[in-house]
CSV table of C-alpha atoms in Angstrom, one decimal:
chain,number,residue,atom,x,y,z
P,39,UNK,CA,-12.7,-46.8,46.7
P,40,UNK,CA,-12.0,-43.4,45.4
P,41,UNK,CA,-14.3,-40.0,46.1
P,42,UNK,CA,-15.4,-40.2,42.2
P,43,UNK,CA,-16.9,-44.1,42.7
P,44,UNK,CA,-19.0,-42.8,45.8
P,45,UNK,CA,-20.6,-40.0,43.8
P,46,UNK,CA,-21.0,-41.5,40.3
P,47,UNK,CA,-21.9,-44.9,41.1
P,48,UNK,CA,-25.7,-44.7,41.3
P,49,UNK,CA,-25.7,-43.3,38.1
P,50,UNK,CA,-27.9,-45.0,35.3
P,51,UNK,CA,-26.3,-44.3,32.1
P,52,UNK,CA,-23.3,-46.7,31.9
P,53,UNK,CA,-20.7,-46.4,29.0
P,54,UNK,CA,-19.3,-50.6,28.5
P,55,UNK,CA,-16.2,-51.3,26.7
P,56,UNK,CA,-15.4,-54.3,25.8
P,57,UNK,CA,-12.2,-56.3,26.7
P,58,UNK,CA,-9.6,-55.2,24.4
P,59,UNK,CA,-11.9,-52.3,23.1
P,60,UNK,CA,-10.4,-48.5,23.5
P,61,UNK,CA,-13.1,-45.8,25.5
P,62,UNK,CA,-10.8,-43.7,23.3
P,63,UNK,CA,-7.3,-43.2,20.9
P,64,UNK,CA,-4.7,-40.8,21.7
P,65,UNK,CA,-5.0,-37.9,18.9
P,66,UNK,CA,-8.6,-39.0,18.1
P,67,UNK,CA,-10.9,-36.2,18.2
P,68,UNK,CA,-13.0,-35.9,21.5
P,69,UNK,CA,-16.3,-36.2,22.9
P,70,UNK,CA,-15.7,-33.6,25.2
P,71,UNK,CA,-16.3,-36.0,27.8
P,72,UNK,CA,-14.3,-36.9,31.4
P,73,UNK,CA,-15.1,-40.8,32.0
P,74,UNK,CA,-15.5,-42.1,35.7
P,75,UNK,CA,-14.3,-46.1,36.0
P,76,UNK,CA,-16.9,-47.9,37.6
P,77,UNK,CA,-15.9,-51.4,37.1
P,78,UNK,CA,-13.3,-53.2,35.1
P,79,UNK,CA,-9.8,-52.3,34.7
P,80,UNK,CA,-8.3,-50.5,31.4
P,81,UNK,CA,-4.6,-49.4,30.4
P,82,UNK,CA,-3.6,-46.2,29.9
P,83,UNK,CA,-1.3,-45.7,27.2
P,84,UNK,CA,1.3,-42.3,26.0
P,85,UNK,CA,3.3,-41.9,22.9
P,86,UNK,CA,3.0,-46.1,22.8
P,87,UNK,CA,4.8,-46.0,26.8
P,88,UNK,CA,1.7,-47.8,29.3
P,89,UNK,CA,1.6,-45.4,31.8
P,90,UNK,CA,-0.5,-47.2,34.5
P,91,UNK,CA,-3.7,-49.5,35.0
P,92,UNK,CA,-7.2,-48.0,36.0
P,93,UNK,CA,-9.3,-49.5,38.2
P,94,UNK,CA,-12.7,-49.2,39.5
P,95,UNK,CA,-13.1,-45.7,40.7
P,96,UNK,CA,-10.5,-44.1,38.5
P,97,UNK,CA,-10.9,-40.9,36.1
P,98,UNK,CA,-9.9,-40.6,32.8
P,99,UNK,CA,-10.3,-37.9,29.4
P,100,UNK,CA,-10.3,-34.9,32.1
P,101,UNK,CA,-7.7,-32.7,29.9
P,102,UNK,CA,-9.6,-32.5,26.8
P,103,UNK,CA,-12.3,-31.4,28.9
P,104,UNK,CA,-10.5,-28.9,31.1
P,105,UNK,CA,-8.7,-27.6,28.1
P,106,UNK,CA,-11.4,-27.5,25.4
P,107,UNK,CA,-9.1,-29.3,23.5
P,108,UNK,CA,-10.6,-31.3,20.4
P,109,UNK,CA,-8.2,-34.2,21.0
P,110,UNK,CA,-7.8,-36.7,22.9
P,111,UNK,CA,-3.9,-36.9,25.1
P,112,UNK,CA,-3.7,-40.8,25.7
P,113,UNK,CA,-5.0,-43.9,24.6
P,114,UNK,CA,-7.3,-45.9,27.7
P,115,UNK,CA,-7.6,-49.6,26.2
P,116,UNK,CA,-10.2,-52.4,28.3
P,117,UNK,CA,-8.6,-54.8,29.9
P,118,UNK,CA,-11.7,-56.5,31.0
P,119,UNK,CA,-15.1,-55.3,30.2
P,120,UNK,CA,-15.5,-51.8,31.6
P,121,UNK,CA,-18.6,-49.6,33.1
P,122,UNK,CA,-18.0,-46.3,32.0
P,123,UNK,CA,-19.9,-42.8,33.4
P,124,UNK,CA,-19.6,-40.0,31.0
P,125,UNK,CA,-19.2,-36.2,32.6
P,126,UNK,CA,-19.6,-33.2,30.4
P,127,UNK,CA,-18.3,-29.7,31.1
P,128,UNK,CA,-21.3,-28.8,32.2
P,129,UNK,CA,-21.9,-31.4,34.9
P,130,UNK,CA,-18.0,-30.8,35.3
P,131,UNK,CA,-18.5,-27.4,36.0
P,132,UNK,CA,-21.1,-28.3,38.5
P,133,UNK,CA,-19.6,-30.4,40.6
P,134,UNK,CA,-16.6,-28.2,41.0
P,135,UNK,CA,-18.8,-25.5,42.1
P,136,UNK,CA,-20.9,-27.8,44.3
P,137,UNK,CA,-18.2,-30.2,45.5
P,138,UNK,CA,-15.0,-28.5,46.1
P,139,UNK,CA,-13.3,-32.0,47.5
P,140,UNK,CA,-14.2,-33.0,43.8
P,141,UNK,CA,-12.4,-30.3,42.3
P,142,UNK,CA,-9.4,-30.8,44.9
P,143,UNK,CA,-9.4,-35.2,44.1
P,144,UNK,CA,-9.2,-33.8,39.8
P,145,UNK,CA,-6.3,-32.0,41.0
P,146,UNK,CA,-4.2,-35.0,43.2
P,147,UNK,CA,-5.2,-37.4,39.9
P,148,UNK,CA,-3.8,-35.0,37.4
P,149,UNK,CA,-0.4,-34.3,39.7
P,150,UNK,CA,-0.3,-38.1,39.7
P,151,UNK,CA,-0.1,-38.1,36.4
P,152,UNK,CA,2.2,-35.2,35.7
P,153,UNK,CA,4.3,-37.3,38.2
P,154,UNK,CA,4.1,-40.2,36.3
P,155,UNK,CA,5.6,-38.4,32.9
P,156,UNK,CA,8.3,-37.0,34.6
P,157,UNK,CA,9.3,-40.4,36.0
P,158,UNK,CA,8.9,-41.6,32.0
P,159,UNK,CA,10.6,-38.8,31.0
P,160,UNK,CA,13.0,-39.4,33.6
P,161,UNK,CA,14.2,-42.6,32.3
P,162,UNK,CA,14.0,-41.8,28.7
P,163,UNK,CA,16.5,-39.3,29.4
P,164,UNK,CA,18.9,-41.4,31.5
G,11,UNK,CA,-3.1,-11.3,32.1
G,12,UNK,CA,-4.0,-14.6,34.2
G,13,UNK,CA,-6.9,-14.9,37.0
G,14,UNK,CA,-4.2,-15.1,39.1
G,15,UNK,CA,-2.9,-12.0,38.6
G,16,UNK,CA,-6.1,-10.1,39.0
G,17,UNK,CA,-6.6,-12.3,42.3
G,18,UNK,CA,-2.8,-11.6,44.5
G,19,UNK,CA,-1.6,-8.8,42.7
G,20,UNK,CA,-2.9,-6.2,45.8
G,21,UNK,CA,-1.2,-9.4,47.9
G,22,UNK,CA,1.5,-7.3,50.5
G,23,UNK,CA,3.5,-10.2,51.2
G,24,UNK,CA,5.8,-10.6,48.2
G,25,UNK,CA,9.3,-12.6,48.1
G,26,UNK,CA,11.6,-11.6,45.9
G,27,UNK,CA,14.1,-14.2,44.1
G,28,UNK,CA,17.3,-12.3,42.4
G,29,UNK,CA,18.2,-13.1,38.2
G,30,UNK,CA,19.7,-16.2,38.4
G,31,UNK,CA,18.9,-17.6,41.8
G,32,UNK,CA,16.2,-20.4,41.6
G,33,UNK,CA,12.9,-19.6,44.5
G,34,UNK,CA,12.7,-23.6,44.4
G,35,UNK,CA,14.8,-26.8,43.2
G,36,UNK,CA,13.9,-30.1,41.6
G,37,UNK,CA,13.7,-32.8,44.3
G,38,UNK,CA,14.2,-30.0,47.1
G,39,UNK,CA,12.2,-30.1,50.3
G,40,UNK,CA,8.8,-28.4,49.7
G,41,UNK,CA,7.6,-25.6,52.0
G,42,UNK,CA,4.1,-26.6,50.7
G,43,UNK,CA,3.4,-23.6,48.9
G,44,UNK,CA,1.7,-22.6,45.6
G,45,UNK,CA,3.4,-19.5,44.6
G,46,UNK,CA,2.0,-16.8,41.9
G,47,UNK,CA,4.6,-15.0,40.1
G,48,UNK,CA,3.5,-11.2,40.0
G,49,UNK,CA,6.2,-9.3,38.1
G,50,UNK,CA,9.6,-10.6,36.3
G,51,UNK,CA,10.1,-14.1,34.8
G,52,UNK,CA,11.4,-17.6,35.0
G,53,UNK,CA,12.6,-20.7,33.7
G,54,UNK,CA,11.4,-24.4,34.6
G,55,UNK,CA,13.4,-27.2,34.4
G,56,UNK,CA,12.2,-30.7,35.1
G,57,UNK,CA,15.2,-33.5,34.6
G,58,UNK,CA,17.2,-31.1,33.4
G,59,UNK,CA,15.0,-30.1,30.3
G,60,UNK,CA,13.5,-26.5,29.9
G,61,UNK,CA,10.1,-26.8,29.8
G,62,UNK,CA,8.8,-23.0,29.6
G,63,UNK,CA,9.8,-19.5,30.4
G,64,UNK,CA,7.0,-18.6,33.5
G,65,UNK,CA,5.6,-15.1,33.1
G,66,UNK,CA,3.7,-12.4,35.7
G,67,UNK,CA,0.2,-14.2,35.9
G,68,UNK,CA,1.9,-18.2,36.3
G,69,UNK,CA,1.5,-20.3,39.1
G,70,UNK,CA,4.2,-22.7,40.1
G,71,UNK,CA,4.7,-25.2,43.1
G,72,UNK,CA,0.9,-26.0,43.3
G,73,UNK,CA,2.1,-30.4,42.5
G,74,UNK,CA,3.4,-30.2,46.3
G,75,UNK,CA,1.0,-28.1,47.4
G,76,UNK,CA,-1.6,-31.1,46.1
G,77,UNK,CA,-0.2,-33.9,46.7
G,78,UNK,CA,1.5,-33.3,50.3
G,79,UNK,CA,4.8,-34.0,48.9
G,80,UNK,CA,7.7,-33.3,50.1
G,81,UNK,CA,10.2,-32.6,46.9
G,82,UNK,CA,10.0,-29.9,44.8
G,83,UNK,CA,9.2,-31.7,41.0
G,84,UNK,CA,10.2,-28.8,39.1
G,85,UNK,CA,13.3,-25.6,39.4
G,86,UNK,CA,12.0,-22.1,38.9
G,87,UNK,CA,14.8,-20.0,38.1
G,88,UNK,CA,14.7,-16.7,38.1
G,89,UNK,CA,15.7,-14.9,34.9
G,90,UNK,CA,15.0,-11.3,36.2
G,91,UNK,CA,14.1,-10.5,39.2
G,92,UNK,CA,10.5,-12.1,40.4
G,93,UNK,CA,8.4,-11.1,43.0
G,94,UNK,CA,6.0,-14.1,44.2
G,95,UNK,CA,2.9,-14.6,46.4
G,96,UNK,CA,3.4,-17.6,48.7
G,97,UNK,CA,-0.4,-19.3,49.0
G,98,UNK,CA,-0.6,-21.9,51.6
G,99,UNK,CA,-3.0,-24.7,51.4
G,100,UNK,CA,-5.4,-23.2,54.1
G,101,UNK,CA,-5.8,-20.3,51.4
G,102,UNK,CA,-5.9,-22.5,48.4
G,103,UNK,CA,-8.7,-24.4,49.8
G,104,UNK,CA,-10.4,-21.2,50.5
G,105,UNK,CA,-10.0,-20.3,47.1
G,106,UNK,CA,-11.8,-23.7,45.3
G,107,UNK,CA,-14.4,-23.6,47.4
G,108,UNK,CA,-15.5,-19.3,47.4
G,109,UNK,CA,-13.7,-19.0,43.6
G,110,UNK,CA,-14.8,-22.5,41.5
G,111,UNK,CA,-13.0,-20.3,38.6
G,112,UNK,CA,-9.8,-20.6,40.3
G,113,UNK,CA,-10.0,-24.3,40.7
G,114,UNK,CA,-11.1,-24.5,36.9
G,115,UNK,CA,-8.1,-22.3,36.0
G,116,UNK,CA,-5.5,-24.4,38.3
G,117,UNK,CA,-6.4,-27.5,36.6
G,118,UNK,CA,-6.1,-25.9,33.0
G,119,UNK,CA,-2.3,-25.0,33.8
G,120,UNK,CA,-2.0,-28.4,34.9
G,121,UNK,CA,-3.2,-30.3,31.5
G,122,UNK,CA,-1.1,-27.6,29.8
G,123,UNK,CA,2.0,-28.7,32.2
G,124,UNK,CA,1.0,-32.5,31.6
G,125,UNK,CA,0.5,-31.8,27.5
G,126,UNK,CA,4.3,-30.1,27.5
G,127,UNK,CA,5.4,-33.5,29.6
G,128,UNK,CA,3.9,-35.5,27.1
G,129,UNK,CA,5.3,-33.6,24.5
G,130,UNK,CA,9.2,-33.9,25.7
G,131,UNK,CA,8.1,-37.6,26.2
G,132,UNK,CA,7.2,-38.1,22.4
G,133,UNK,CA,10.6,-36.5,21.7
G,134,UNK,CA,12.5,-38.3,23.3
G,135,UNK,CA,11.6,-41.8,22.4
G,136,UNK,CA,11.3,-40.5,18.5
C-alpha cells in the first residue's frame, strides 16, 4: 500500500461515494480539496479518454490544490463505493513541510500522470 | 522572476547549450538531473508538439529526476544561447526538505505542465 494510505488511514472523517457516483466533474468548480483513496476503486477520466483506475491508497484533485485553480482537471467516477479523506491546503502545506517523503510521493504521482497524457497524446497523434 | 532563479542564480557551475542545439532529447538516456535555466530561452517539444517557450527562472528535466527514469520525456532546445544549473537528486532532496517552498513550487510547474498536456489532448481528439 502506498505512503499516503499509511498516514491518512486512521483518519475519522471519511468522504463515501457511491458506485457510479463522481467525488468530482472535470471543469466543475473545486473544493479546494486533494482526496486520499482509502478503499474502493474509481476511474479517472480526461477530455472523455479513461486515463487509469485508482485504488486504495491512491491520490486524486492535487492540481486544483497546488495551483489555486477554481476548477477541477479530470473527472474521478466510483467504481465501487469509495472512502474518501479530504486534504486542504493548509493540511497540504503541512505535511510538505513536516513530511518531505510526502512531498517527494505528490511529485512521482503527478510525473505518473504527466506520463500518462503524453502516452494519450502519443497515440492521438499517431 | 521564479524561486528558482533567486535560489541557483549565484550557482558557479553553469552549462551552456548553443541556439539551436537541444541540452536534452525526447526518449534520450537521462543523466538524472533537474536543470534550472538561468539566462536565454527554449523550446519543449513532447511528440513532436511545442508545448512552451522556457524562460530564465524554468526548471526542466525534474520527470527523470522523480521518477528514476531513464528517457528524457521532453526536448529542450535552445533558442538562444542558455546557461543551466544541473541539480542532482542528492541536492533536490536537500532542497524539499530545508526549502518546503521549493517542493510547493516544483509541483505547481508540474500541474501547469500536466494542464498544457491535457490541453493538447483536448485538441487533438476535437
Amino acid at each position: 500500500m502506498s505512503m499516503f494510505f499509511d498516514l491518512f488511514r486512521r483518519d475519522p472523517n471519511i468522504v463515501y461515494v457511491e458506485a457510479g457516483d463522481c467525488l468530482f466533474k472535470e471543469n466543475a468548480e473545486s473544493d479546494g480539496m486533494m482526496y486520499v483513496l482509502l478503499s474502493g476503486s474509481a476511474d479517472v477520466y480526461l477530455n472523455n479518454v479513461h486515463l487509469e483506475i485508482i485504488q486504495a491508497g491512491a491520490i486524486v484533485g492535487e492540481m486544483a490544490l497546488i495551483e489555486h485553480r477554481a476548477l477541477r482537471s479530470a473527472t474521478v467516477q466510483a467504481i465501487t463505493r469509495c472512502g474518501f479523506v479530504a486534504i486542504n491546503e493548509k493540511r497540504f502545506n503541512f505535511l510538505v513541510t513536516e513530511a518531505p517523503q510526502f512531498a517527494i510521493e505528490v511529485m512521482r504521482v503527478m510525473a505518473q500522470r504527466l506520463r500518462a497524457t503524453d502516452k494519450a497524446l502519443d497515440l492521438c497523434n499517431n
